[in-house]
Coordinates of C-alpha atoms in Angstrom, one line a residue:
M178 CA 0.2 0.1 -0.1
W179 CA 0.9 3.9 -0.5
Y180 CA 1.4 4.5 3.3
E181 CA 3.3 1.5 4.1
Q182 CA 6.1 2.9 1.3
I183 CA 5.9 5.9 2.9
Y184 CA 6.7 4.8 6.5
S185 CA 9.3 2.3 4.5
S186 CA 10.9 5.1 3.5
L187 CA 10.4 7.2 6.9
I188 CA 12.3 4.2 8.6
T189 CA 15.3 3.4 6.0
V190 CA 16.0 7.5 6.3
G191 CA 15.7 7.9 9.6
C192 CA 18.0 4.8 10.1
V193 CA 20.4 5.9 8.0
A194 CA 20.3 9.5 9.5
I195 CA 20.4 8.0 13.4
A196 CA 23.5 5.4 12.3
M197 CA 25.5 8.3 10.8
F198 CA 25.1 10.5 14.5
T199 CA 25.5 8.1 16.7
M200 CA 28.7 7.0 14.5
L201 CA 30.2 10.5 15.0
P202 CA 32.4 10.1 18.1
V203 CA 33.8 6.9 16.7
N204 CA 34.8 8.6 13.9
L205 CA 36.4 11.5 15.0
I206 CA 38.5 9.0 17.1
E207 CA 39.2 6.7 14.4
T208 CA 40.5 10.1 11.7
G209 CA 44.2 9.1 11.9
H210 CA 43.1 5.5 10.3
A211 CA 43.5 5.6 6.5
H212 CA 39.5 4.5 5.9
R213 CA 39.3 7.9 7.7
R214 CA 41.4 10.1 5.9
Y215 CA 38.8 12.2 4.9
M216 CA 36.8 12.7 7.6
G217 CA 40.3 14.7 9.2
S218 CA 40.1 16.8 6.0
Y219 CA 36.4 17.9 7.3
I220 CA 37.6 18.4 10.9
L221 CA 40.7 20.2 9.0
I222 CA 38.4 22.9 6.9
M223 CA 35.8 23.0 9.9
E224 CA 39.2 24.1 12.4
S225 CA 39.8 26.5 9.1
L226 CA 36.7 28.1 9.2
A227 CA 36.5 28.7 12.9
S228 CA 38.3 32.2 12.6
V229 CA 36.1 33.4 10.2
H230 CA 33.1 32.4 12.0
S231 CA 34.4 34.1 15.1
K232 CA 34.8 37.5 12.8
M233 CA 31.4 37.1 11.2
G234 CA 30.3 36.5 15.2
C235 CA 31.1 40.0 15.9
L236 CA 29.3 41.5 13.1
E237 CA 25.9 43.7 13.9
P238 CA 23.6 44.9 11.7
F239 CA 23.5 48.3 10.5
V240 CA 21.8 51.4 8.6
I241 CA 23.2 53.7 6.1
S242 CA 20.5 56.6 5.8
E243 CA 20.1 58.5 2.7
C244 CA 23.0 57.0 1.2
I245 CA 21.9 56.3 -2.8
S246 CA 21.0 59.8 -4.1
D247 CA 23.2 59.4 -6.7
W248 CA 21.9 56.1 -7.9
K249 CA 19.9 56.5 -11.0
A250 CA 17.4 53.9 -9.7
I251 CA 16.3 56.4 -7.0
R252 CA 14.8 58.6 -9.1
W253 CA 12.6 55.4 -10.5
T254 CA 8.6 56.3 -10.9
Y255 CA 5.9 54.0 -10.4
Q256 CA 5.1 55.1 -14.1
R257 CA 8.4 54.2 -14.7
L258 CA 8.7 51.2 -13.2
A259 CA 5.5 49.9 -14.9
E260 CA 7.5 50.9 -18.0
I261 CA 10.6 48.6 -17.5
V262 CA 9.2 45.8 -15.2
K263 CA 8.3 43.3 -17.8
P264 CA 7.1 39.8 -17.9
A265 CA 9.7 37.2 -18.1
E266 CA 9.9 35.6 -21.5
R267 CA 9.3 31.7 -20.1
N268 CA 5.5 32.8 -19.0
G269 CA 4.3 35.8 -19.7
F270 CA 2.8 37.3 -16.5
L271 CA 4.3 38.6 -13.2
R272 CA 3.6 37.0 -10.5
I273 CA 1.7 38.9 -7.1
R274 CA 1.9 37.1 -3.9
L275 CA -1.2 38.2 -2.2
G276 CA -1.9 37.8 1.6
P277 CA -4.9 38.7 4.1
I278 CA -4.8 42.1 6.0
E279 CA -5.9 40.4 8.9
H280 CA -3.4 38.3 10.8
I281 CA -3.9 36.1 13.5
R282 CA -1.4 35.7 15.8
G283 CA 0.6 32.6 16.2
K284 CA -0.2 31.6 12.5
I285 CA 2.3 31.9 9.9
M286 CA 1.9 32.7 5.8
F287 CA 4.8 31.0 4.4
E288 CA 4.9 31.6 0.3
N289 CA 3.5 28.2 -0.4
E290 CA 0.5 29.1 1.4
S291 CA -0.5 32.3 -0.5
K292 CA -3.0 33.0 -3.2
V293 CA -1.6 34.6 -6.1
A294 CA -2.3 36.4 -8.9
Y295 CA -0.6 36.8 -12.5
I296 CA -1.1 39.5 -14.3
P297 CA 0.7 41.4 -17.3
S298 CA 1.7 44.6 -15.6
L299 CA 3.1 46.4 -13.2
E300 CA 0.4 48.8 -14.2
Q301 CA -2.5 46.5 -12.9
F302 CA -0.9 46.3 -10.0
F303 CA -0.8 49.6 -8.9
N304 CA -4.1 51.0 -10.5
W305 CA -5.4 47.5 -8.1
F306 CA -4.0 49.2 -4.9
I307 CA -5.3 52.6 -6.4
G308 CA -8.8 51.2 -6.6
E309 CA -8.7 51.8 -10.4
A310 CA -8.3 47.8 -11.5
T311 CA -9.4 44.6 -10.5
M312 CA -7.8 41.6 -9.6
M313 CA -8.0 37.8 -9.9
A314 CA -6.2 35.3 -7.8
D315 CA -5.4 31.6 -9.3
D316 CA -8.6 30.3 -7.5
Q317 CA -10.6 32.6 -9.5
T318 CA -11.9 34.9 -6.5
M319 CA -11.7 38.7 -7.0
V320 CA -9.2 40.1 -4.5
D321 CA -10.1 43.2 -2.6
R322 CA -7.9 45.7 -2.1
T323 CA -9.2 46.4 1.3
N324 CA -8.7 43.3 3.0
Y325 CA -5.4 41.8 1.4
W326 CA -2.2 42.9 0.7
G327 CA 0.3 42.3 -2.4
Y328 CA 3.9 41.6 -3.3
F329 CA 5.9 41.4 -6.2
D330 CA 8.7 40.0 -4.6
Y331 CA 12.0 38.1 -5.1
N332 CA 12.4 38.9 -8.8
Y333 CA 16.0 38.7 -9.9
V334 CA 16.4 41.9 -12.2
F335 CA 18.0 40.1 -14.9
D336 CA 14.6 38.5 -16.0
I337 CA 12.1 41.4 -16.0
M338 CA 14.5 44.1 -17.3
D339 CA 16.4 45.4 -19.9
P340 CA 20.6 46.1 -19.3
E341 CA 20.3 49.7 -19.5
N342 CA 18.0 50.1 -16.8
I343 CA 19.8 47.3 -14.8
N344 CA 23.0 49.4 -14.6
D345 CA 20.4 52.7 -12.7
I346 CA 21.3 50.5 -9.7
N347 CA 25.1 51.1 -8.6
W348 CA 26.3 49.1 -5.6
Q349 CA 29.9 50.5 -5.9
H350 CA 29.1 53.8 -4.9
L351 CA 28.7 52.4 -1.6
G352 CA 32.0 50.3 -1.7
L353 CA 30.5 46.8 -3.0
D354 CA 32.5 45.3 -5.8
I355 CA 29.2 43.4 -6.9
S356 CA 27.3 43.9 -10.2
P357 CA 23.6 44.9 -10.4
V358 CA 22.8 42.1 -12.6
D359 CA 22.3 40.1 -9.6
S360 CA 20.0 41.8 -7.6
T361 CA 16.4 41.3 -6.9
I362 CA 13.5 43.8 -6.7
W363 CA 10.9 43.7 -4.1
I364 CA 7.4 45.8 -4.7
G365 CA 4.8 45.4 -1.7
T366 CA 1.6 47.2 -0.8
P367 CA 1.4 47.9 3.2
G368 CA 1.2 44.8 5.1
A369 CA 3.0 42.4 2.6
H370 CA 5.7 40.7 4.2
T371 CA 8.5 37.9 4.4
P372 CA 8.3 35.7 7.1
C373 CA 11.2 35.0 9.6
H374 CA 14.2 33.5 8.2
Y375 CA 17.8 33.3 7.8
D376 CA 19.9 33.0 4.7
S377 CA 22.3 30.0 4.7
Y378 CA 25.1 31.8 3.2
G379 CA 26.1 35.4 2.1
Y380 CA 25.4 38.8 3.7
N381 CA 22.6 40.7 2.5
V382 CA 22.5 44.6 1.5
H383 CA 18.8 46.0 0.7
A384 CA 18.4 49.3 -0.4
Q385 CA 15.0 51.1 -0.1
L386 CA 14.2 52.8 -3.5
S387 CA 10.8 54.5 -2.2
G388 CA 8.2 53.7 0.3
S389 CA 9.0 52.2 3.8
K390 CA 9.7 48.5 5.1
R391 CA 10.4 47.4 8.5
W392 CA 12.8 44.9 9.4
I393 CA 12.9 42.7 12.4
L394 CA 16.1 40.9 13.1
F395 CA 17.5 38.2 15.9
E396 CA 21.1 37.0 17.0
P397 CA 22.2 33.7 15.1
S398 CA 22.1 32.2 18.6
E399 CA 18.7 32.8 19.3
N400 CA 16.7 29.9 19.1
M401 CA 14.1 30.7 16.5
K402 CA 12.6 27.1 16.4
P403 CA 14.4 26.3 12.8
V404 CA 12.4 24.1 10.0
R405 CA 12.9 23.5 6.4
I406 CA 9.4 22.8 5.3
P407 CA 8.3 24.4 3.3
Y408 CA 11.5 24.1 1.4
E409 CA 13.1 26.8 0.0
E410 CA 17.3 26.1 -1.6
S411 CA 19.5 28.6 0.9
T412 CA 16.5 29.7 3.5
V413 CA 15.9 28.2 6.7
F414 CA 12.4 29.7 8.1
S415 CA 11.2 30.3 12.2
S416 CA 8.4 28.6 13.4
L417 CA 7.6 31.4 15.6
D418 CA 5.1 34.1 14.7
V419 CA 6.9 37.6 14.5
I420 CA 4.7 39.4 12.4
G421 CA 1.8 39.1 14.6
A422 CA 4.6 39.5 17.7
D423 CA 3.4 36.4 19.5
S424 CA 4.6 36.4 23.0
S425 CA 6.9 33.6 22.3
L426 CA 9.2 36.4 21.5
Q427 CA 9.4 37.4 24.9
G428 CA 12.8 37.3 26.4
K429 CA 14.4 37.4 22.8
K430 CA 16.6 40.5 21.7
I431 CA 14.8 42.1 19.1
R432 CA 16.3 44.5 17.0
V433 CA 14.1 46.9 14.5
A434 CA 14.7 49.4 11.8
T435 CA 12.5 50.9 9.3
L436 CA 13.8 52.0 6.2
R437 CA 12.7 55.0 4.5
K438 CA 13.5 56.2 0.8
G439 CA 17.1 56.2 0.3
D440 CA 18.5 54.0 3.5
V441 CA 20.4 51.0 3.0
I442 CA 20.8 48.2 5.8
F443 CA 23.2 45.3 6.2
V444 CA 22.4 41.8 7.4
P445 CA 25.4 39.9 8.3
P446 CA 25.6 36.4 7.7
G447 CA 23.2 33.8 9.8
W448 CA 20.6 36.6 11.3
W449 CA 16.9 35.9 11.0
H450 CA 15.1 38.5 9.7
C451 CA 11.7 39.4 8.8
V452 CA 10.7 42.1 6.6
Q453 CA 7.2 44.1 6.2
C454 CA 6.0 46.6 4.1
V455 CA 4.5 49.7 6.0
N456 CA 2.7 52.8 5.2
I457 CA 4.3 56.5 5.0
N458 CA 0.9 58.0 5.7
D459 CA -2.7 57.4 6.4
S460 CA -3.9 57.8 2.9
E461 CA -5.3 54.6 1.3
N462 CA -5.1 56.1 -2.3
D463 CA -1.3 57.4 -2.1
L464 CA 1.0 55.3 -4.4
N465 CA 4.1 56.6 -1.9
N466 CA 2.9 53.7 0.3
I467 CA 4.2 51.4 -1.8
S468 CA 7.2 49.9 -0.8
V469 CA 9.7 49.5 -3.4
S470 CA 13.3 47.7 -2.9
I471 CA 16.4 46.4 -4.0
N472 CA 18.9 43.7 -2.8
T473 CA 21.4 41.6 -3.5
W474 CA 23.2 38.7 -1.4
V475 CA 26.7 38.8 -1.6
P476 CA 28.9 35.4 -1.2
L477 CA 31.7 34.9 1.4
A478 CA 33.9 32.2 -0.3
N479 CA 35.3 30.3 2.7
Y480 CA 32.6 31.3 5.1
D481 CA 29.9 29.7 2.8
R482 CA 31.9 26.3 2.3
I483 CA 30.1 24.1 4.9
P484 CA 26.7 25.9 4.4
R485 CA 26.5 25.0 0.3
L486 CA 27.7 21.9 1.3
Q487 CA 24.6 21.5 3.8
E488 CA 22.2 22.6 1.6
A489 CA 23.6 20.8 -1.4
A490 CA 22.6 17.7 1.2
T491 CA 19.2 19.1 2.1
S492 CA 18.2 19.3 -1.6
T493 CA 19.2 16.1 -2.2
M494 CA 17.0 15.0 0.7
V495 CA 14.5 17.0 -0.2
A496 CA 14.1 15.2 -3.7
I497 CA 14.6 11.4 -1.9
L498 CA 11.6 12.4 0.4
I499 CA 9.6 13.6 -2.6
R500 CA 10.4 10.8 -4.7
S501 CA 9.5 8.5 -1.6
G502 CA 5.7 10.8 -1.9
L503 CA 6.6 11.9 1.9
I504 CA 6.6 15.5 0.8
S505 CA 4.8 17.1 -2.4
S506 CA 5.0 20.0 -4.4
K507 CA 2.6 21.9 -2.1
Q508 CA 5.6 21.9 0.6
I509 CA 7.7 23.4 -1.9
C510 CA 8.0 27.4 -2.4
S511 CA 7.2 28.6 -5.5
S512 CA 10.6 29.7 -6.4
E513 CA 11.9 26.2 -6.6
S514 CA 11.6 23.6 -8.9
A515 CA 10.1 19.9 -7.5
G516 CA 13.8 19.1 -7.5
C517 CA 15.4 16.1 -9.3
Y518 CA 17.3 13.7 -7.3
D519 CA 19.9 12.8 -10.0
D520 CA 20.6 16.5 -10.6
S521 CA 20.8 17.1 -6.5
L522 CA 23.2 14.1 -5.6
Y523 CA 25.6 14.8 -8.9
D524 CA 25.5 18.8 -7.5
F525 CA 26.4 17.4 -3.9
E526 CA 28.9 15.2 -4.9
K527 CA 30.8 17.8 -6.8
L528 CA 30.5 20.1 -4.0
L529 CA 32.4 17.2 -1.5
K530 CA 34.9 16.5 -3.8
E531 CA 35.5 20.3 -3.9
S532 CA 35.7 20.6 -0.5
K533 CA 38.9 18.5 0.1
N534 CA 40.7 21.2 -1.7
E535 CA 43.3 24.0 0.0
T536 CA 40.9 26.7 0.9
A537 CA 42.9 29.7 -1.4
N538 CA 42.7 33.1 0.5
D539 CA 39.6 34.6 1.3
E540 CA 39.5 38.5 -0.8
S541 CA 35.2 38.4 -0.4
L542 CA 36.0 38.7 3.3
H543 CA 38.6 41.3 3.0
R544 CA 36.3 43.2 0.8
L545 CA 33.1 42.8 3.8
M546 CA 35.7 44.4 6.3
D547 CA 36.8 47.1 4.0
F548 CA 32.7 48.0 3.6
I549 CA 32.2 47.7 6.9
E550 CA 35.1 50.1 7.7
K551 CA 34.5 52.7 5.4
Q552 CA 30.9 52.7 6.5
K553 CA 31.8 53.2 10.2
K554 CA 31.2 57.2 10.5
R555 CA 27.7 56.9 9.3
M556 CA 26.5 53.8 9.8
T557 CA 23.6 53.5 12.9
V558 CA 24.0 49.7 14.5
L559 CA 20.1 48.5 15.2
P560 CA 19.2 49.2 19.2
I561 CA 17.8 46.2 21.0
V562 CA 14.0 46.9 21.8
L563 CA 11.8 46.1 24.6
F564 CA 9.3 43.0 23.5
A565 CA 6.3 45.1 24.8
D566 CA 7.5 48.5 22.4
F567 CA 7.9 45.5 19.3
R568 CA 4.5 44.1 20.1
A569 CA 2.5 47.8 20.5
E570 CA 4.6 48.8 17.2
Q571 CA 3.1 45.7 15.3
E572 CA -0.4 46.4 16.8
K573 CA -0.2 49.9 15.0
G574 CA -0.6 48.3 11.6
P575 CA -0.4 47.9 9.0
L576 CA -1.8 44.5 9.1
K577 CA -4.7 43.8 11.9
I578 CA -3.5 41.4 14.4
I579 CA -5.9 39.3 16.0
D580 CA -5.6 37.5 18.8
S581 CA -8.1 34.1 18.4
S582 CA -8.4 30.7 18.8
D583 CA -11.1 30.8 16.1
D584 CA -8.9 30.0 13.3
S585 CA -11.9 29.6 10.2
L586 CA -10.4 33.3 8.7
Y587 CA -7.2 31.5 8.3
R588 CA -8.4 28.3 6.8
A589 CA -10.6 30.4 4.7
N590 CA -8.3 32.5 3.3
F591 CA -5.2 29.9 2.4
T592 CA -4.6 26.7 3.1
T593 CA -2.1 24.2 5.1
S594 CA 1.2 23.5 3.1
T595 CA 1.7 20.4 5.8
S596 CA -1.8 19.6 6.3
N597 CA -1.1 15.8 4.8
L598 CA 1.1 15.5 7.1
T599 CA 0.9 14.3 10.9
S600 CA 3.0 16.4 13.6
F601 CA 5.6 13.3 13.8
Q602 CA 6.2 13.2 10.2
K603 CA 6.8 17.2 9.7
H604 CA 9.2 16.9 13.1
F605 CA 11.0 14.0 11.9
I606 CA 11.7 15.8 8.4
D607 CA 12.6 18.7 10.3
S608 CA 14.8 17.0 12.2
L609 CA 16.2 14.9 9.2
L610 CA 17.2 18.4 7.7
S611 CA 18.7 20.2 10.8
E612 CA 22.2 21.1 10.9
K613 CA 23.2 18.7 13.5
V614 CA 22.6 15.6 11.2
L615 CA 23.6 17.4 8.0
T616 CA 26.7 18.4 9.5
T617 CA 27.1 14.2 10.5
L618 CA 26.2 13.2 6.7
I619 CA 28.6 15.2 5.4
A620 CA 31.1 14.2 7.8
Q621 CA 30.7 10.7 6.9
L622 CA 30.5 11.0 3.2
Q623 CA 33.8 12.8 3.3
E624 CA 35.7 9.5 3.8
W625 CA 34.5 8.7 0.5
A626 CA 34.4 11.6 -1.7

């Protein structure tokens, strides 16, 4: 029967993971043996990265105010954006993620649980926001702008803009030797948000072109209850409701910054962050309340070595779980493909072999430190705020946060991606894809790579 196959897969994968984890002490003891030589290589890699991680651990997020006035992109009007942003050739539509303005505290709306609208141009999106156009979701329901937010999020500019317009973005002005081609653009109405998560590798630089965004951040050491379902490559989500200022956040060090036009925020590697588009005024029909921002993720060669291996391992495990039928496309964020087992395994094996090579001098780390040094005189490090103050600010809006055990409204607005998984199955998958298990798996495979 189908359920027997699923549980057989669960038991098999679980036994392998448990065996690897429990054998780690033995493997560490026997690194001197010939058949353990690559385990020693893995440990040396970890030791060589220790100094890099210690430097990263000293970094804090900061904001540089009004620092991109010479960017041509800062002068993009909403009309100009509607002209230069074009649907990717592969589908001919722009994808708008939708969510309800009413947010039930304790519930997290992940990307794969959102309604979606596909529209031909940003002009329709902007006109919908000011009440001059309609928009239909993928479930064939009309979307009322007074009850929903919309987010044109996570779009690489090379997919939707011509090169001459991409060059309006100028990271080099900030002292970052980064091409604008790899930038992503985010356009959201008040209330639109990204659930709390951290990026597995690199650091994040985010520039606000217009409107406003609230950033809520937590140190990497905070226990934010990480989960990997829903799955998105290089993104580890938190299972805590940050947008709703849930009481589970009490006692945690919360940092908040609100970006306005011309501001830039630096997010160090590993920092948890939740981002929300907010109003700049109370006018419902003012396009200036739409947030427009650009960001880029900058890789760090040495720092990213182990996280990239862990992400490759995660991708392979997810592909196996999909093949077994335990998870489906419903548990995968739309930005990801369902995953091909053979491709994932090939990429994982390739990274394992490359990890045995000697580490070259990491220029990317030096460039990061130079960037931070140059910004010291004009940066503002984010202060820690009290939970009560944070909750009060969130309750001011733009979302209407509801304290209620009745989640009928929640179920009516979007489905739950994990509804076909039992609580144990979900905990099993999250444990299987946890950093501890992946680290053990990689160490074991280093012997044979």
